[in-house]
Each structure stands twice: as structure tokens, then as C-alpha cells.
PDB file of C-alpha atoms in Angstrom:
ATOM      1  CA  CYS A   1      -0.062   0.497   0.018  1.00 68.00           C
ATOM      2  CA  LEU A   2       1.536   3.600  -1.327  1.00 73.00           C
ATOM      3  CA  GLY A   3      -1.191   6.147  -0.368  1.00 72.00           C
ATOM      4  CA  SER A   4      -0.940   9.797  -2.126  1.00 74.00           C
ATOM      5  CA  ALA A   5       2.918   8.292  -2.633  1.00 77.00           C
ATOM      6  CA  LEU A   6       1.497   5.677  -6.023  1.00 77.00           C
ATOM      7  CA  LYS A   7       1.164   9.018  -7.814  1.00 77.00           C
ATOM      8  CA  ASP A   8       5.189   9.197  -7.255  1.00 82.00           C
ATOM      9  CA  VAL A   9       5.830   5.708  -9.023  1.00 84.00           C
ATOM     10  CA  SER A  10       7.229   5.815 -12.686  1.00 85.00           C
ATOM     11  CA  LEU A  11       4.901   2.227 -13.933  1.00 87.00           C
ATOM     12  CA  PHE A  12       1.962   4.449 -12.777  1.00 85.00           C
ATOM     13  CA  GLN A  13       2.209   7.714 -14.649  1.00 84.00           C
ATOM     14  CA  ALA A  14      -0.537   7.656 -16.565  1.00 84.00           C
ATOM     15  CA  ILE A  15      -2.947   7.348 -14.027  1.00 87.00           C
ATOM     16  CA  PRO A  16      -3.995  10.537 -13.079  1.00 89.00           C
ATOM     17  CA  PHE A  17      -3.837  10.010  -9.237  1.00 86.00           C
ATOM     18  CA  THR A  18      -3.689  13.561  -6.781  1.00 84.00           C
ATOM     19  CA  SER A  19      -3.190  13.540  -3.421  1.00 84.00           C
ATOM     20  CA  THR A  20      -5.585  15.262  -1.985  1.00 87.00           C
ATOM     21  CA  LYS A  21      -5.654  16.097   1.692  1.00 89.00           C
ATOM     22  CA  GLY A  22      -8.053  15.584   4.453  1.00 91.00           C
ATOM     23  CA  ASP A  23      -8.693  16.081   8.114  1.00 94.00           C
ATOM     24  CA  ILE A  24     -10.183  13.467  10.271  1.00 95.00           C
ATOM     25  CA  LEU A  25     -11.234  14.475  14.100  1.00 97.00           C
ATOM     26  CA  SER A  26     -11.048  12.957  16.886  1.00 97.00           C
ATOM     27  CA  ILE A  27     -14.382  12.848  18.924  1.00 98.00           C
ATOM     28  CA  ASN A  28     -15.716  11.718  22.256  1.00 97.00           C
ATOM     29  CA  ILE A  29     -19.681  11.255  22.789  1.00 95.00           C
ATOM     30  CA  ASN A  30     -21.944  10.652  25.833  1.00 89.00           C
ATOM     31  CA  TYR A  31     -23.289   7.353  24.510  1.00 86.00           C
ATOM     32  CA  GLN A  32     -21.905   4.522  22.479  1.00 84.00           C
ATOM     33  CA  GLN A  33     -24.543   3.774  18.673  1.00 89.00           C
ATOM     34  CA  ASP A  34     -22.303   1.005  17.255  1.00 90.00           C
ATOM     35  CA  TYR A  35     -23.197   1.718  13.870  1.00 91.00           C
ATOM     36  CA  ILE A  36     -21.626   3.366  11.503  1.00 90.00           C
ATOM     37  CA  VAL A  37     -22.613   6.718  10.677  1.00 89.00           C
ATOM     38  CA  GLN A  38     -22.476   7.676   6.769  1.00 87.00           C
ATOM     39  CA  HIS A  39     -23.430  10.823   4.889  1.00 83.00           C
ATOM     40  CA  ASP A  40     -21.355  13.702   2.754  1.00 86.00           C
ATOM     41  CA  THR A  41     -19.214  13.106   6.069  1.00 92.00           C
ATOM     42  CA  TRP A  42     -19.072  10.113   8.231  1.00 92.00           C
ATOM     43  CA  LEU A  43     -18.879   8.617  11.705  1.00 94.00           C
ATOM     44  CA  ILE A  44     -17.315   5.415  13.063  1.00 94.00           C
ATOM     45  CA  PRO A  45     -17.583   3.982  16.604  1.00 95.00           C
ATOM     46  CA  PHE A  46     -14.159   2.898  18.254  1.00 93.00           C
ATOM     47  CA  LYS A  47     -14.480   1.870  22.079  1.00 90.00           C
ATOM     48  CA  ASN A  48     -15.259   3.565  24.869  1.00 92.00           C
ATOM     49  CA  HIS A  49     -17.415   6.476  23.088  1.00 95.00           C
ATOM     50  CA  ASN A  50     -14.789   7.133  20.961  1.00 96.00           C
ATOM     51  CA  TYR A  51     -15.618   7.803  16.999  1.00 96.00           C
ATOM     52  CA  LYS A  52     -13.350   9.075  14.242  1.00 95.00           C
ATOM     53  CA  PHE A  53     -15.701  11.712  11.765  1.00 95.00           C
ATOM     54  CA  GLY A  54     -14.535  13.281   8.437  1.00 93.00           C
ATOM     55  CA  ALA A  55     -13.317  14.218   6.383  1.00 91.00           C
ATOM     56  CA  THR A  56     -13.085  17.697   4.805  1.00 92.00           C
ATOM     57  CA  TYR A  57     -11.272  17.131   0.492  1.00 88.00           C
ATOM     58  CA  SER A  58      -9.026  19.659  -0.155  1.00 88.00           C
ATOM     59  CA  SER A  59      -5.674  19.940  -2.599  1.00 83.00           C
ATOM     60  CA  ASP A  60      -4.249  21.945  -0.012  1.00 79.00           C
ATOM     61  CA  THR A  61      -0.444  19.921   0.458  1.00 74.00           C
ATOM     62  CA  PHE A  62       0.378  21.478   3.326  1.00 76.00           C
ATOM     63  CA  SER A  63       0.303  18.240   6.342  1.00 80.00           C
ATOM     64  CA  LEU A  64      -1.987  19.904   9.463  1.00 88.00           C
ATOM     65  CA  PRO A  65      -4.990  20.381  10.592  1.00 92.00           C
ATOM     66  CA  SER A  66      -6.622  23.658   9.435  1.00 91.00           C
ATOM     67  CA  GLN A  67      -8.931  25.296  11.333  1.00 93.00           C
ATOM     68  CA  LYS A  68     -11.169  25.550   8.350  1.00 93.00           C
ATOM     69  CA  GLY A  69     -12.107  21.729   8.105  1.00 93.00           C
ATOM     70  CA  TYR A  70     -12.090  21.920  12.006  1.00 96.00           C
ATOM     71  CA  VAL A  71     -15.600  24.437  11.897  1.00 96.00           C
ATOM     72  CA  TYR A  72     -16.458  22.346   9.227  1.00 96.00           C
ATOM     73  CA  LEU A  73     -16.124  19.230  10.329  1.00 97.00           C
ATOM     74  CA  THR A  74     -17.567  20.627  13.981  1.00 97.00           C
ATOM     75  CA  SER A  75     -20.680  22.016  12.550  1.00 96.00           C
ATOM     76  CA  CYS A  76     -21.273  18.846  10.359  1.00 95.00           C
ATOM     77  CA  LEU A  77     -21.545  17.638  13.762  1.00 95.00           C
ATOM     78  CA  ASN A  78     -23.844  19.384  14.502  1.00 94.00           C
ATOM     79  CA  SER A  79     -26.492  19.508  11.094  1.00 94.00           C
ATOM     80  CA  LEU A  80     -26.686  15.788  11.410  1.00 93.00           C
ATOM     81  CA  GLY A  81     -27.439  16.726  15.352  1.00 92.00           C
ATOM     82  CA  TYR A  82     -24.432  15.413  16.880  1.00 92.00           C
ATOM     83  CA  THR A  83     -23.552  18.711  19.779  1.00 90.00           C
ATOM     84  CA  ASN A  84     -22.909  17.052  23.395  1.00 92.00           C
ATOM     85  CA  TYR A  85     -19.086  15.927  22.133  1.00 96.00           C
ATOM     86  CA  GLN A  86     -15.909  16.890  22.986  1.00 97.00           C
ATOM     87  CA  VAL A  87     -12.840  16.698  19.741  1.00 97.00           C
ATOM     88  CA  THR A  88      -9.692  15.322  21.191  1.00 97.00           C
ATOM     89  CA  SER A  89      -7.455  15.753  18.776  1.00 97.00           C
ATOM     90  CA  ILE A  90      -7.745  16.586  15.020  1.00 96.00           C
ATOM     91  CA  HIS A  91      -5.605  14.384  12.477  1.00 94.00           C
ATOM     92  CA  SER A  92      -5.263  15.203   8.550  1.00 91.00           C
ATOM     93  CA  ALA A  93      -3.496  13.016   5.638  1.00 86.00           C
ATOM     94  CA  HIS A  94      -3.487  12.838   1.891  1.00 84.00           C
ATOM     95  CA  ARG A  95      -5.160   9.954   0.647  1.00 85.00           C
ATOM     96  CA  CYS A  96      -4.521   9.574  -3.306  1.00 83.00           C
ATOM     97  CA  ALA A  97      -7.676  10.092  -5.729  1.00 85.00           C
ATOM     98  CA  LEU A  98      -8.309  10.558  -9.342  1.00 87.00           C
ATOM     99  CA  PRO A  99     -10.053  13.554 -11.026  1.00 87.00           C
ATOM    100  CA  ASP A 100     -13.432  11.715 -11.694  1.00 87.00           C
ATOM    101  CA  HIS A 101     -13.430  10.498  -8.438  1.00 84.00           C
ATOM    102  CA  PHE A 102     -13.670   7.065  -8.760  1.00 85.00           C
ATOM    103  CA  PRO A 103     -11.388   3.943  -7.967  1.00 87.00           C
ATOM    104  CA  CYS A 104      -8.942   2.268 -10.340  1.00 85.00           C
ATOM    105  CA  ILE A 105      -8.525  -1.097 -10.379  1.00 84.00           C
ATOM    106  CA  GLY A 106      -7.183  -3.018 -12.067  1.00 82.00           C
ATOM    107  CA  PHE A 107      -3.707  -4.806 -14.056  1.00 83.00           C
ATOM    108  CA  LEU A 108      -0.957  -2.422 -15.785  1.00 84.00           C
ATOM    109  CA  GLN A 109      -1.285  -3.537 -19.642  1.00 80.00           C
ATOM    110  CA  ASN A 110       2.669  -3.351 -20.105  1.00 83.00           C
ATOM    111  CA  HIS A 111       3.207  -5.116 -16.368  1.00 84.00           C
ATOM    112  CA  PRO A 112      -0.097  -7.440 -15.991  1.00 79.00           C
ATOM    113  CA  HIS A 113       1.345  -8.865 -13.532  1.00 82.00           C
ATOM    114  CA  ILE A 114       1.167  -6.054 -11.120  1.00 85.00           C
ATOM    115  CA  GLY A 115      -2.200  -5.029 -10.448  1.00 83.00           C
ATOM    116  CA  VAL A 116      -3.712  -1.589  -9.138  1.00 86.00           C
ATOM    117  CA  PHE A 117      -6.425  -1.185  -6.041  1.00 85.00           C
ATOM    118  CA  GLY A 118      -6.376   2.788  -4.992  1.00 85.00           C
ATOM    119  CA  GLY A 119      -8.132   5.756  -5.836  1.00 85.00           C
ATOM    120  CA  PHE A 120     -10.935   5.808  -3.177  1.00 82.00           C
ATOM    121  CA  GLY A 121     -10.628   8.911  -1.425  1.00 77.00           C
ATOM    122  CA  SER A 122     -12.110   9.396   1.899  1.00 75.00           C
ATOM    123  CA  LYS A 123     -14.993   6.505   2.213  1.00 74.00           C
ATOM    124  CA  GLY A 124     -12.673   3.817   0.854  1.00 80.00           C
ATOM    125  CA  PHE A 125     -13.394   2.102   4.381  1.00 78.00           C
ATOM    126  CA  ILE A 126     -16.607   1.636   2.918  1.00 81.00           C
ATOM    127  CA  THR A 127     -16.459   0.940  -0.748  1.00 82.00           C
ATOM    128  CA  ALA A 128     -12.932  -1.093  -0.635  1.00 85.00           C
ATOM    129  CA  PRO A 129     -13.910  -4.351   0.910  1.00 87.00           C
ATOM    130  CA  ALA A 130     -17.179  -5.087  -1.719  1.00 85.00           C
ATOM    131  CA  LEU A 131     -14.943  -4.399  -4.652  1.00 84.00           C
ATOM    132  CA  ALA A 132     -11.320  -6.285  -3.528  1.00 85.00           C
ATOM    133  CA  GLU A 133     -13.461  -8.962  -2.735  1.00 84.00           C
ATOM    134  CA  ALA A 134     -15.539  -9.329  -6.528  1.00 79.00           C
ATOM    135  CA  TRP A 135     -12.040  -7.971  -7.809  1.00 78.00           C
ATOM    136  CA  THR A 136     -10.148 -11.526  -5.784  1.00 78.00           C
ATOM    137  CA  THR A 137     -12.269 -13.749  -6.883  1.00 75.00           C
ATOM    138  CA  SER A 138     -12.037 -12.663 -10.204  1.00 71.00           C
ATOM    139  CA  PHE A 139      -9.622 -10.784 -11.640  1.00 65.00           C
ATOM    140  CA  LEU A 140      -9.468 -11.623 -14.910  1.00 60.00           C
ATOM    141  CA  LEU A 141     -13.231 -11.560 -15.474  1.00 63.00           C
ATOM    142  CA  PHE A 142     -13.073  -8.187 -13.396  1.00 57.00           C
ATOM    143  CA  ASN A 143     -15.589  -6.463 -15.431  1.00 59.00           C
ATOM    144  CA  ASN A 144     -16.622  -2.971 -13.917  1.00 57.00           C
ATOM    145  CA  THR A 145     -16.193  -0.693 -16.529  1.00 58.00           C
ATOM    146  CA  ILE A 146     -16.601   2.900 -14.281  1.00 56.00           C
ATOM    147  CA  SER A 147     -14.028   1.883 -11.814  1.00 63.00           C
ATOM    148  CA  SER A 148     -11.795   0.140 -14.576  1.00 68.00           C
ATOM    149  CA  ILE A 149      -7.456   1.092 -15.051  1.00 71.00           C
ATOM    150  CA  GLN A 150      -8.449   0.502 -18.758  1.00 70.00           C
ATOM    151  CA  ARG A 151     -10.391   4.232 -18.641  1.00 70.00           C
ATOM    152  CA  PHE A 152      -6.360   5.680 -18.506  1.00 63.00           C
ATOM    153  CA  PHE A 153      -4.655   3.341 -21.443  1.00 61.00           C
TER     154      PHE A 153
END
């Protein structure tokens, strides 16, 4: 797994990967829910009333979390009805994305033994497991034209 560094590997230069920044909040809510909330943003439960909430989307190359990201995320939490929470930290990271916002799945034309499975953005934790299962059970027959690597060649 190379994350956003995938764009810097010469084998993948034909694929227009970009690095996008996302801010994520670690929060504590005074009750425990055992399900993921998925909207424009997402909320993932952990143990002891701790959650991750995210994420922003920015082409900013600066590594540190931004005040703008913090304000956006807390505003989103409030609009989802979460008003009694404590922000314990804010993190940012860069993720691999593509201009059309679809993932890239398949084998390289000139190197058919090298596969690419990336560009999922901040919602990869939701979409990647099902696509990984579909891809691994039918490597050669995988034919999801929206996600296919072939759209770049």
C-alpha cells in the first residue's frame, strides 16, 4: 500500500492520481452507538465512546490540520444532531484520488502482473471491501467499467 505516494511511482504515471488532504476529528460522545453513520461525512465508532469523524477534501499540500477543516467538521456534526461531544484531536492525512472521483482497479497494460487498487478517497473503508472481494474472486473477469484502470490507457 503506497497511499498518495502511488502518484510518484513511474509505473503508474499514466494514471492521473492526485494527492488530496483530509482532516479527521477524534471525538468522544457521551453515549455509545455501534453503527457507522454515512452521509457527506462519516462517523465511525470505536470503544469507550470514542469515534472518528471526517473528512474534509482539499488540494492543500500542507500537512497540518486546518482551522477551516475543524470548523467545517464541527458544523457537520452539529447539523447531524451531535451537539454533546468533545473533540479530543484533529488529524490530517493525504490520500490518493482521481479527477473523476472513481477508484482505479486492474492490471497495468505493460506489466500485467502488477495490479492497482486505489483512488478510493475518504470513503474507501466503505467501498473497498466489496470491490476487493469482487476483484479477488475474478481477477481476469473483473469488468467494472466505472472503476477499470483501462479508462486511462
